PDB file of C-alpha atoms in Angstrom:
ATOM      1  CA  UNK U  28       5.707   4.244  17.577  1.00 43.00           C
ATOM      2  CA  UNK U  29       5.510   8.124  18.776  1.00 45.00           C
ATOM      3  CA  UNK U  30       8.755   9.794  20.167  1.00 52.00           C
ATOM      4  CA  UNK U  31       7.331  10.768  23.319  1.00 58.00           C
ATOM      5  CA  UNK U  32       6.347   7.137  24.229  1.00 60.00           C
ATOM      6  CA  UNK U  33       7.619   5.599  27.226  1.00 63.00           C
ATOM      7  CA  UNK U  34      10.810   3.242  26.654  1.00 64.00           C
ATOM      8  CA  UNK U  35      11.342   0.090  28.337  1.00 55.00           C
ATOM      9  CA  UNK U  36      13.330   1.662  31.001  1.00 61.00           C
ATOM     10  CA  UNK U  37      11.257   4.277  31.916  1.00 67.00           C
ATOM     11  CA  UNK U  38       8.540   1.575  32.453  1.00 66.00           C
ATOM     12  CA  UNK U  39      10.556  -0.131  34.791  1.00 58.00           C
ATOM     13  CA  UNK U  40      11.716   2.574  36.523  1.00 61.00           C
ATOM     14  CA  UNK U  41       8.087   3.858  36.986  1.00 67.00           C
ATOM     15  CA  UNK U  42       7.052   0.484  38.451  1.00 64.00           C
ATOM     16  CA  UNK U  43       9.526   0.369  40.911  1.00 60.00           C
ATOM     17  CA  UNK U  44       8.450   4.080  42.510  1.00 65.00           C
ATOM     18  CA  UNK U  45       5.253   2.945  42.332  1.00 69.00           C
ATOM     19  CA  UNK U  46       6.223  -0.047  44.910  1.00 63.00           C
ATOM     20  CA  UNK U  47       8.083   2.401  46.901  1.00 61.00           C
ATOM     21  CA  UNK U  48       4.945   4.679  47.212  1.00 66.00           C
ATOM     22  CA  UNK U  49       2.904   2.068  48.019  1.00 64.00           C
ATOM     23  CA  UNK U  50       5.382   1.081  50.609  1.00 62.00           C
ATOM     24  CA  UNK U  51       5.236   4.289  51.987  1.00 64.00           C
ATOM     25  CA  UNK U  52       1.356   4.310  52.708  1.00 65.00           C
ATOM     26  CA  UNK U  53       1.828   1.240  54.302  1.00 62.00           C
ATOM     27  CA  UNK U  54       4.291   2.644  56.607  1.00 61.00           C
ATOM     28  CA  UNK U  55       2.477   5.753  57.103  1.00 61.00           C
ATOM     29  CA  UNK U  56      -0.804   3.938  58.764  1.00 57.00           C
ATOM     30  CA  UNK U  57       1.613   2.138  61.301  1.00 56.00           C
ATOM     31  CA  UNK U  58       0.933   2.704  64.963  1.00 60.00           C
ATOM     32  CA  UNK U  59       3.854   4.529  66.746  1.00 62.00           C
ATOM     33  CA  UNK U  60       4.866   1.253  68.770  1.00 65.00           C
ATOM     34  CA  UNK U  61       5.204  -0.519  65.181  1.00 62.00           C
ATOM     35  CA  UNK U  62       7.304   2.333  64.338  1.00 63.00           C
ATOM     36  CA  UNK U  63       9.683   2.133  67.109  1.00 65.00           C
ATOM     37  CA  UNK U  64      10.014  -1.678  66.474  1.00 69.00           C
ATOM     38  CA  UNK U  65      11.174  -0.872  62.638  1.00 70.00           C
ATOM     39  CA  UNK U  66      13.744   1.652  63.517  1.00 68.00           C
ATOM     40  CA  UNK U  67      14.939  -0.829  66.312  1.00 75.00           C
ATOM     41  CA  UNK U  68      15.060  -3.731  63.400  1.00 73.00           C
ATOM     42  CA  UNK U  69      16.744  -1.282  61.157  1.00 72.00           C
ATOM     43  CA  UNK U  70      19.446  -0.112  63.677  1.00 72.00           C
ATOM     44  CA  UNK U  71      20.098  -3.817  64.259  1.00 78.00           C
ATOM     45  CA  UNK U  72      20.575  -4.481  60.781  1.00 76.00           C
ATOM     46  CA  UNK U  73      22.909  -1.378  60.334  1.00 71.00           C
ATOM     47  CA  UNK U  74      24.812  -2.570  62.786  1.00 69.00           C
ATOM     48  CA  UNK U  75      25.299  -6.334  61.276  1.00 72.00           C
ATOM     49  CA  UNK U  76      25.880  -4.384  57.960  1.00 68.00           C
ATOM     50  CA  UNK U  77      28.750  -2.535  59.330  1.00 64.00           C
ATOM     51  CA  UNK U  78      30.128  -5.458  61.422  1.00 63.00           C
ATOM     52  CA  UNK U  79      30.120  -7.392  57.928  1.00 63.00           C
ATOM     53  CA  UNK U  80      31.851  -4.981  56.147  1.00 61.00           C
ATOM     54  CA  UNK U  81      34.392  -4.608  58.640  1.00 57.00           C
ATOM     55  CA  UNK U  82      34.998  -8.586  58.853  1.00 58.00           C
ATOM     56  CA  UNK U  83      35.167  -8.665  54.889  1.00 52.00           C
ATOM     57  CA  UNK U  84      37.616  -6.043  54.992  1.00 55.00           C
ATOM     58  CA  UNK U  85      36.363  -4.191  51.352  1.00 52.00           C
ATOM     59  CA  UNK U  86      36.121  -7.417  49.600  1.00 50.00           C
ATOM     60  CA  UNK U  87      32.412  -8.940  48.355  1.00 49.00           C
ATOM     61  CA  UNK U  88      31.149 -11.830  50.572  1.00 45.00           C
ATOM     62  CA  UNK U  89      29.006 -12.773  47.733  1.00 46.00           C
ATOM     63  CA  UNK U  90      30.637 -11.691  44.881  1.00 46.00           C
ATOM     64  CA  UNK U  91      28.634 -14.089  42.410  1.00 43.00           C
ATOM     65  CA  UNK U  92      25.413 -12.279  43.592  1.00 43.00           C
ATOM     66  CA  UNK U  93      24.001  -9.524  41.568  1.00 42.00           C
ATOM     67  CA  UNK U  94      22.055  -7.460  44.270  1.00 47.00           C
ATOM     68  CA  UNK U  95      20.903  -4.792  41.839  1.00 56.00           C
ATOM     69  CA  UNK U  96      17.389  -5.513  41.416  1.00 57.00           C
ATOM     70  CA  UNK U  97      16.402  -2.510  38.963  1.00 57.00           C
ATOM     71  CA  UNK U  98      19.198  -3.566  36.436  1.00 66.00           C
ATOM     72  CA  UNK U  99      18.135  -7.141  36.713  1.00 66.00           C
ATOM     73  CA  UNK U 100      14.344  -6.131  35.881  1.00 64.00           C
ATOM     74  CA  UNK U 101      15.477  -3.608  32.717  1.00 66.00           C
ATOM     75  CA  UNK U 102      17.844  -6.225  31.406  1.00 71.00           C
ATOM     76  CA  UNK U 103      14.735  -8.972  31.011  1.00 67.00           C
ATOM     77  CA  UNK U 104      12.464  -5.993  29.897  1.00 68.00           C
ATOM     78  CA  UNK U 105      14.549  -5.692  26.883  1.00 72.00           C
ATOM     79  CA  UNK U 106      15.279  -9.206  26.444  1.00 74.00           C
ATOM     80  CA  UNK U 107      11.539  -9.643  26.500  1.00 70.00           C
ATOM     81  CA  UNK U 108      11.606  -6.182  23.827  1.00 69.00           C
ATOM     82  CA  UNK U 109      13.847  -8.205  21.574  1.00 74.00           C
ATOM     83  CA  UNK U 110      12.208 -11.842  21.837  1.00 70.00           C
ATOM     84  CA  UNK U 111       9.186 -10.089  20.419  1.00 68.00           C
ATOM     85  CA  UNK U 112      10.669  -8.451  17.835  1.00 73.00           C
ATOM     86  CA  UNK U 113      12.386 -11.757  16.417  1.00 73.00           C
ATOM     87  CA  UNK U 114       8.869 -13.184  16.613  1.00 68.00           C
ATOM     88  CA  UNK U 115       7.015 -10.428  14.780  1.00 68.00           C
ATOM     89  CA  UNK U 116       9.912 -10.891  12.178  1.00 72.00           C
ATOM     90  CA  UNK U 117       9.420 -14.382  11.756  1.00 71.00           C
ATOM     91  CA  UNK U 118       5.824 -14.225  11.671  1.00 65.00           C
ATOM     92  CA  UNK U 119       6.442 -11.771   8.576  1.00 68.00           C
ATOM     93  CA  UNK U 120       8.320 -14.057   6.744  1.00 72.00           C
ATOM     94  CA  UNK U 121       5.824 -17.010   7.382  1.00 69.00           C
ATOM     95  CA  UNK U 122       3.007 -14.732   5.829  1.00 66.00           C
ATOM     96  CA  UNK U 123       4.997 -13.888   3.145  1.00 69.00           C
ATOM     97  CA  UNK U 124       6.092 -17.035   2.004  1.00 69.00           C
ATOM     98  CA  UNK U 125       2.235 -18.365   2.546  1.00 66.00           C
ATOM     99  CA  UNK U 126       0.941 -15.600   0.617  1.00 65.00           C
ATOM    100  CA  UNK U 127       3.616 -16.608  -2.328  1.00 67.00           C
ATOM    101  CA  UNK U 128       2.571 -20.279  -2.185  1.00 65.00           C
ATOM    102  CA  UNK U 129      -1.023 -19.568  -1.914  1.00 63.00           C
ATOM    103  CA  UNK U 130      -0.564 -17.107  -4.888  1.00 63.00           C
ATOM    104  CA  UNK U 131       1.323 -19.707  -7.032  1.00 62.00           C
ATOM    105  CA  UNK U 132      -1.323 -22.723  -6.427  1.00 61.00           C
ATOM    106  CA  UNK U 133      -4.130 -20.355  -7.165  1.00 54.00           C
ATOM    107  CA  UNK U 134      -6.153 -21.160  -3.815  1.00 57.00           C
ATOM    108  CA  UNK U 135      -8.126 -19.173  -1.724  1.00 59.00           C
ATOM    109  CA  UNK U 136      -6.288 -19.717   1.303  1.00 59.00           C
ATOM    110  CA  UNK U 137      -4.710 -16.151   1.408  1.00 60.00           C
ATOM    111  CA  UNK U 138      -8.226 -14.576   2.041  1.00 63.00           C
ATOM    112  CA  UNK U 139      -8.881 -17.318   4.550  1.00 62.00           C
ATOM    113  CA  UNK U 140      -5.636 -16.593   6.131  1.00 59.00           C
ATOM    114  CA  UNK U 141      -6.299 -12.914   6.312  1.00 61.00           C
ATOM    115  CA  UNK U 142      -9.536 -13.387   8.083  1.00 64.00           C
ATOM    116  CA  UNK U 143      -8.218 -15.739  10.318  1.00 63.00           C
ATOM    117  CA  UNK U 144      -5.456 -13.022  11.088  1.00 60.00           C
ATOM    118  CA  UNK U 145      -7.632 -10.196  11.706  1.00 66.00           C
ATOM    119  CA  UNK U 146      -9.736 -12.070  14.107  1.00 64.00           C
ATOM    120  CA  UNK U 147      -6.863 -13.231  16.080  1.00 66.00           C
ATOM    121  CA  UNK U 148      -5.912  -9.566  16.529  1.00 67.00           C
ATOM    122  CA  UNK U 149      -2.528 -10.121  14.163  1.00 73.00           C
ATOM    123  CA  UNK U 150      -3.568  -7.042  12.278  1.00 82.00           C
ATOM    124  CA  UNK U 151      -3.890  -3.637  12.780  1.00 88.00           C
ATOM    125  CA  UNK U 152      -7.336  -1.919  12.932  1.00 91.00           C
ATOM    126  CA  UNK U 153      -9.157   1.315  13.136  1.00 94.00           C
ATOM    127  CA  UNK U 154     -12.371   2.159  14.086  1.00 95.00           C
ATOM    128  CA  UNK U 155     -14.486   4.506  16.872  1.00 97.00           C
ATOM    129  CA  UNK U 156     -13.245   3.723  20.462  1.00 97.00           C
ATOM    130  CA  UNK U 157     -14.033   4.188  23.975  1.00 97.00           C
ATOM    131  CA  UNK U 158     -11.503   4.613  26.689  1.00 97.00           C
ATOM    132  CA  UNK U 159     -11.381   3.890  30.178  1.00 97.00           C
ATOM    133  CA  UNK U 160      -8.458   5.202  32.491  1.00 97.00           C
ATOM    134  CA  UNK U 161      -7.479   3.710  36.072  1.00 96.00           C
ATOM    135  CA  UNK U 162      -5.222   5.111  38.359  1.00 94.00           C
ATOM    136  CA  UNK U 163      -4.331   5.039  41.895  1.00 92.00           C
ATOM    137  CA  UNK U 164      -5.459   7.482  44.685  1.00 91.00           C
ATOM    138  CA  UNK U 165      -3.464  10.524  45.097  1.00 89.00           C
ATOM    139  CA  UNK U 166      -0.147  10.142  47.446  1.00 82.00           C
ATOM    140  CA  UNK U 167      -1.879  12.953  49.981  1.00 81.00           C
ATOM    141  CA  UNK U 168      -4.848  10.767  50.411  1.00 79.00           C
ATOM    142  CA  UNK U 169      -3.846   8.847  54.156  1.00 75.00           C
ATOM    143  CA  UNK U 170      -6.676   7.726  55.803  1.00 74.00           C
ATOM    144  CA  UNK U 171      -6.671   6.574  59.042  1.00 75.00           C
ATOM    145  CA  UNK U 172      -7.951   2.455  59.488  1.00 77.00           C
ATOM    146  CA  UNK U 173      -7.702   2.160  55.523  1.00 79.00           C
ATOM    147  CA  UNK U 174      -5.495  -0.726  54.087  1.00 82.00           C
ATOM    148  CA  UNK U 175      -2.987   0.840  51.724  1.00 82.00           C
ATOM    149  CA  UNK U 176      -4.061  -2.099  49.242  1.00 82.00           C
ATOM    150  CA  UNK U 177      -7.446  -0.228  48.959  1.00 85.00           C
ATOM    151  CA  UNK U 178      -5.877   2.680  47.294  1.00 88.00           C
ATOM    152  CA  UNK U 179      -4.050   1.118  44.748  1.00 89.00           C
ATOM    153  CA  UNK U 180      -5.356  -0.266  41.154  1.00 93.00           C
ATOM    154  CA  UNK U 181      -5.141  -4.005  41.043  1.00 91.00           C
ATOM    155  CA  UNK U 182      -5.457  -6.285  38.105  1.00 91.00           C
ATOM    156  CA  UNK U 183      -9.251  -7.472  38.994  1.00 93.00           C
ATOM    157  CA  UNK U 184      -9.835  -3.963  38.382  1.00 94.00           C
ATOM    158  CA  UNK U 185      -8.266  -3.822  34.913  1.00 95.00           C
ATOM    159  CA  UNK U 186      -9.819  -7.028  34.247  1.00 94.00           C
ATOM    160  CA  UNK U 187     -13.773  -5.687  35.413  1.00 95.00           C
ATOM    161  CA  UNK U 188     -13.303  -3.141  32.539  1.00 97.00           C
ATOM    162  CA  UNK U 189     -12.008  -5.269  30.078  1.00 96.00           C
ATOM    163  CA  UNK U 190     -14.676  -8.079  30.455  1.00 95.00           C
ATOM    164  CA  UNK U 191     -17.412  -5.463  30.696  1.00 97.00           C
ATOM    165  CA  UNK U 192     -16.087  -3.874  27.119  1.00 97.00           C
ATOM    166  CA  UNK U 193     -16.113  -7.671  25.750  1.00 95.00           C
ATOM    167  CA  UNK U 194     -19.583  -7.949  26.350  1.00 96.00           C
ATOM    168  CA  UNK U 195     -20.444  -4.936  25.194  1.00 96.00           C
ATOM    169  CA  UNK U 196     -19.077  -6.381  21.812  1.00 95.00           C
ATOM    170  CA  UNK U 197     -15.637  -4.895  21.572  1.00 95.00           C
ATOM    171  CA  UNK U 198     -14.269  -5.768  18.103  1.00 93.00           C
ATOM    172  CA  UNK U 199     -10.285  -5.050  19.226  1.00 94.00           C
ATOM    173  CA  UNK U 200      -8.723  -3.789  22.428  1.00 94.00           C
ATOM    174  CA  UNK U 201      -5.619  -2.163  23.842  1.00 94.00           C
ATOM    175  CA  UNK U 202      -4.124  -1.880  27.294  1.00 93.00           C
ATOM    176  CA  UNK U 203      -1.266   0.507  27.816  1.00 91.00           C
ATOM    177  CA  UNK U 204      -1.353   0.565  23.917  1.00 90.00           C
ATOM    178  CA  UNK U 205      -0.543  -3.444  23.650  1.00 89.00           C
ATOM    179  CA  UNK U 206      -2.721  -5.255  21.547  1.00 91.00           C
ATOM    180  CA  UNK U 207      -5.139  -7.796  23.837  1.00 89.00           C
ATOM    181  CA  UNK U 208      -5.894 -11.142  22.418  1.00 85.00           C
ATOM    182  CA  UNK U 209      -7.268 -14.493  23.537  1.00 79.00           C
ATOM    183  CA  UNK U 210      -4.159 -15.294  25.377  1.00 78.00           C
ATOM    184  CA  UNK U 211      -3.131 -12.269  27.014  1.00 82.00           C
ATOM    185  CA  UNK U 212      -2.705 -12.301  30.470  1.00 81.00           C
ATOM    186  CA  UNK U 213      -2.889  -9.678  33.164  1.00 85.00           C
ATOM    187  CA  UNK U 214      -0.461 -10.142  35.978  1.00 84.00           C
ATOM    188  CA  UNK U 215      -0.118  -8.387  39.562  1.00 80.00           C
ATOM    189  CA  UNK U 216       3.427  -8.609  40.612  1.00 77.00           C
ATOM    190  CA  UNK U 217       4.087  -6.951  43.538  1.00 69.00           C
ATOM    191  CA  UNK U 218       2.950  -3.396  43.088  1.00 70.00           C
ATOM    192  CA  UNK U 219       3.029  -3.055  39.579  1.00 79.00           C
ATOM    193  CA  UNK U 220       0.821  -5.183  36.532  1.00 83.00           C
ATOM    194  CA  UNK U 221       2.812  -7.292  34.096  1.00 84.00           C
ATOM    195  CA  UNK U 222       1.619  -6.982  30.493  1.00 82.00           C
ATOM    196  CA  UNK U 223       3.389  -9.723  27.862  1.00 78.00           C
ATOM    197  CA  UNK U 224       6.116  -9.300  30.279  1.00 77.00           C
ATOM    198  CA  UNK U 225       6.429  -6.018  30.551  1.00 81.00           C
ATOM    199  CA  UNK U 226       5.964  -4.233  33.883  1.00 83.00           C
ATOM    200  CA  UNK U 227       3.842  -1.054  33.850  1.00 86.00           C
ATOM    201  CA  UNK U 228       2.456   1.794  36.349  1.00 87.00           C
ATOM    202  CA  UNK U 229      -0.376   3.655  36.567  1.00 90.00           C
ATOM    203  CA  UNK U 230      -2.337   5.329  34.820  1.00 93.00           C
ATOM    204  CA  UNK U 231      -3.677   2.374  32.782  1.00 94.00           C
ATOM    205  CA  UNK U 232      -5.558   3.220  29.909  1.00 96.00           C
ATOM    206  CA  UNK U 233      -8.355   0.546  28.295  1.00 96.00           C
ATOM    207  CA  UNK U 234      -9.467   1.114  24.928  1.00 97.00           C
ATOM    208  CA  UNK U 235     -11.977  -0.677  22.786  1.00 96.00           C
ATOM    209  CA  UNK U 236     -13.058  -0.362  19.383  1.00 96.00           C
ATOM    210  CA  UNK U 237     -16.848  -1.124  18.602  1.00 96.00           C
ATOM    211  CA  UNK U 238     -20.443   0.508  18.871  1.00 97.00           C
ATOM    212  CA  UNK U 239     -19.684   3.086  21.482  1.00 97.00           C
ATOM    213  CA  UNK U 240     -23.402   3.138  22.645  1.00 97.00           C
ATOM    214  CA  UNK U 241     -23.197  -0.364  23.309  1.00 97.00           C
ATOM    215  CA  UNK U 242     -19.646  -0.225  25.120  1.00 97.00           C
ATOM    216  CA  UNK U 243     -20.634   2.733  27.206  1.00 97.00           C
ATOM    217  CA  UNK U 244     -23.992   0.662  28.157  1.00 97.00           C
ATOM    218  CA  UNK U 245     -22.170  -2.749  28.975  1.00 97.00           C
ATOM    219  CA  UNK U 246     -19.683  -0.433  31.522  1.00 97.00           C
ATOM    220  CA  UNK U 247     -22.478   1.238  32.944  1.00 96.00           C
ATOM    221  CA  UNK U 248     -24.260  -2.035  33.455  1.00 96.00           C
ATOM    222  CA  UNK U 249     -21.719  -3.933  35.196  1.00 96.00           C
ATOM    223  CA  UNK U 250     -21.770  -4.595  38.556  1.00 96.00           C
ATOM    224  CA  UNK U 251     -18.271  -5.249  39.161  1.00 96.00           C
ATOM    225  CA  UNK U 252     -17.244  -1.893  37.445  1.00 97.00           C
ATOM    226  CA  UNK U 253     -20.082   0.158  39.636  1.00 96.00           C
ATOM    227  CA  UNK U 254     -18.340  -1.641  42.771  1.00 95.00           C
ATOM    228  CA  UNK U 255     -14.749  -0.065  41.542  1.00 96.00           C
ATOM    229  CA  UNK U 256     -16.624   3.187  41.442  1.00 95.00           C
ATOM    230  CA  UNK U 257     -17.922   3.220  45.118  1.00 94.00           C
ATOM    231  CA  UNK U 258     -14.061   3.060  45.649  1.00 92.00           C
ATOM    232  CA  UNK U 259     -13.444   5.890  43.776  1.00 94.00           C
ATOM    233  CA  UNK U 260     -16.009   7.918  45.455  1.00 93.00           C
ATOM    234  CA  UNK U 261     -14.781   6.423  48.700  1.00 90.00           C
ATOM    235  CA  UNK U 262     -11.243   6.514  48.641  1.00 90.00           C
ATOM    236  CA  UNK U 263     -10.365   8.922  45.720  1.00 91.00           C
ATOM    237  CA  UNK U 264      -9.209   6.092  43.008  1.00 94.00           C
ATOM    238  CA  UNK U 265      -9.271   7.578  39.581  1.00 95.00           C
ATOM    239  CA  UNK U 266     -12.142   6.355  37.109  1.00 97.00           C
ATOM    240  CA  UNK U 267     -12.236   8.548  33.638  1.00 97.00           C
ATOM    241  CA  UNK U 268     -14.245   7.460  30.376  1.00 97.00           C
ATOM    242  CA  UNK U 269     -14.224   8.978  27.385  1.00 97.00           C
ATOM    243  CA  UNK U 270     -14.851   8.399  23.623  1.00 97.00           C
ATOM    244  CA  UNK U 271     -12.323   8.513  20.923  1.00 95.00           C
ATOM    245  CA  UNK U 272     -13.889   9.077  16.780  1.00 94.00           C
ATOM    246  CA  UNK U 273     -11.284   7.252  15.177  1.00 94.00           C
ATOM    247  CA  UNK U 274      -8.083   5.243  16.507  1.00 94.00           C
ATOM    248  CA  UNK U 275      -5.740   2.828  15.189  1.00 95.00           C
ATOM    249  CA  UNK U 276      -4.243  -0.191  17.116  1.00 93.00           C
ATOM    250  CA  UNK U 277      -1.637  -2.048  16.482  1.00 90.00           C
ATOM    251  CA  UNK U 278      -1.247  -5.620  15.676  1.00 86.00           C
ATOM    252  CA  UNK U 279      -0.557  -8.092  18.412  1.00 81.00           C
ATOM    253  CA  UNK U 280       3.716  -8.400  18.437  1.00 75.00           C
ATOM    254  CA  UNK U 281       4.963 -11.318  20.337  1.00 67.00           C
ATOM    255  CA  UNK U 282       3.959 -15.125  21.071  1.00 64.00           C
ATOM    256  CA  UNK U 283       0.539 -16.865  20.683  1.00 64.00           C
ATOM    257  CA  UNK U 284       1.458 -19.821  22.893  1.00 63.00           C
ATOM    258  CA  UNK U 285      -1.369 -20.544  25.367  1.00 61.00           C
ATOM    259  CA  UNK U 286       0.065 -21.800  28.872  1.00 60.00           C
ATOM    260  CA  UNK U 287      -2.243 -23.688  31.106  1.00 60.00           C
ATOM    261  CA  UNK U 288      -1.936 -25.810  34.039  1.00 57.00           C
ATOM    262  CA  UNK U 289      -2.003 -29.794  34.049  1.00 67.00           C
ATOM    263  CA  UNK U 290      -2.937 -31.524  37.218  1.00 67.00           C
ATOM    264  CA  UNK U 291      -0.397 -33.934  38.221  1.00 67.00           C
ATOM    265  CA  UNK U 292      -0.825 -37.538  37.008  1.00 64.00           C
ATOM    266  CA  UNK U 293      -3.754 -36.335  34.834  1.00 53.00           C
ATOM    267  CA  UNK U 294      -5.023 -34.539  32.017  1.00 50.00           C
ATOM    268  CA  UNK U 295      -4.952 -30.714  31.259  1.00 45.00           C
ATOM    269  CA  UNK U 296      -7.354 -28.637  33.244  1.00 44.00           C
ATOM    270  CA  UNK U 297      -8.618 -25.359  32.608  1.00 43.00           C
ATOM    271  CA  UNK U 298      -7.473 -22.684  35.106  1.00 39.00           C
TER     272      UNK U 298
END
């Protein structure tokens, strides 16, 4: 990992700042009457806070509640990172034991296991790649009557690029430097995108190793990508596409568990 790569804390702070920026965009588009109402509500809330403070006489009315949201998110991110390292270490031990067992038995299971690991994304891979960068519209963009949600990147925008690259024959893929596998989920939580339990703020970088001509053709031929690029032209969002002659993707780290929905009183069903 490079020294200048953002830390877990940096990612969390960036994600929270993005939420505040989105809130500012929404407030900028409100009517004067709404702003007055908001100011009135804030004044009432401030009065209640002062009244509560006087009644509490300096004591905490709810001592058991941790109201530091930033600390909670940061703590959970660090826990996710630690659990990921533990899973990686355990997987390495299992692989070493399996290799030793196969060697002693003289079987061909070792090569089969290596092939399966490559297909599952559990080994590093190197090759030519195509990268796509998505980003929110600049904070200076203020369009009257335009929903602020149209000015930011959402999970479906990232999924659109991911699906196009897979259809173009991508052999391996990363998002924000994390290896994408069959169980990878891209989730939008508030104004951030969560990948493998870690919140990320834009810009979002999606890279795929494979035949560069096919990958670019798949992006160009995707109707969903074309629609996103219309928003780029209309509202100032960012879409940048480029080639990398040789890039190395890391092996996936973390759990491989597949989580799915189950109907009440019935069998498992796809989401």
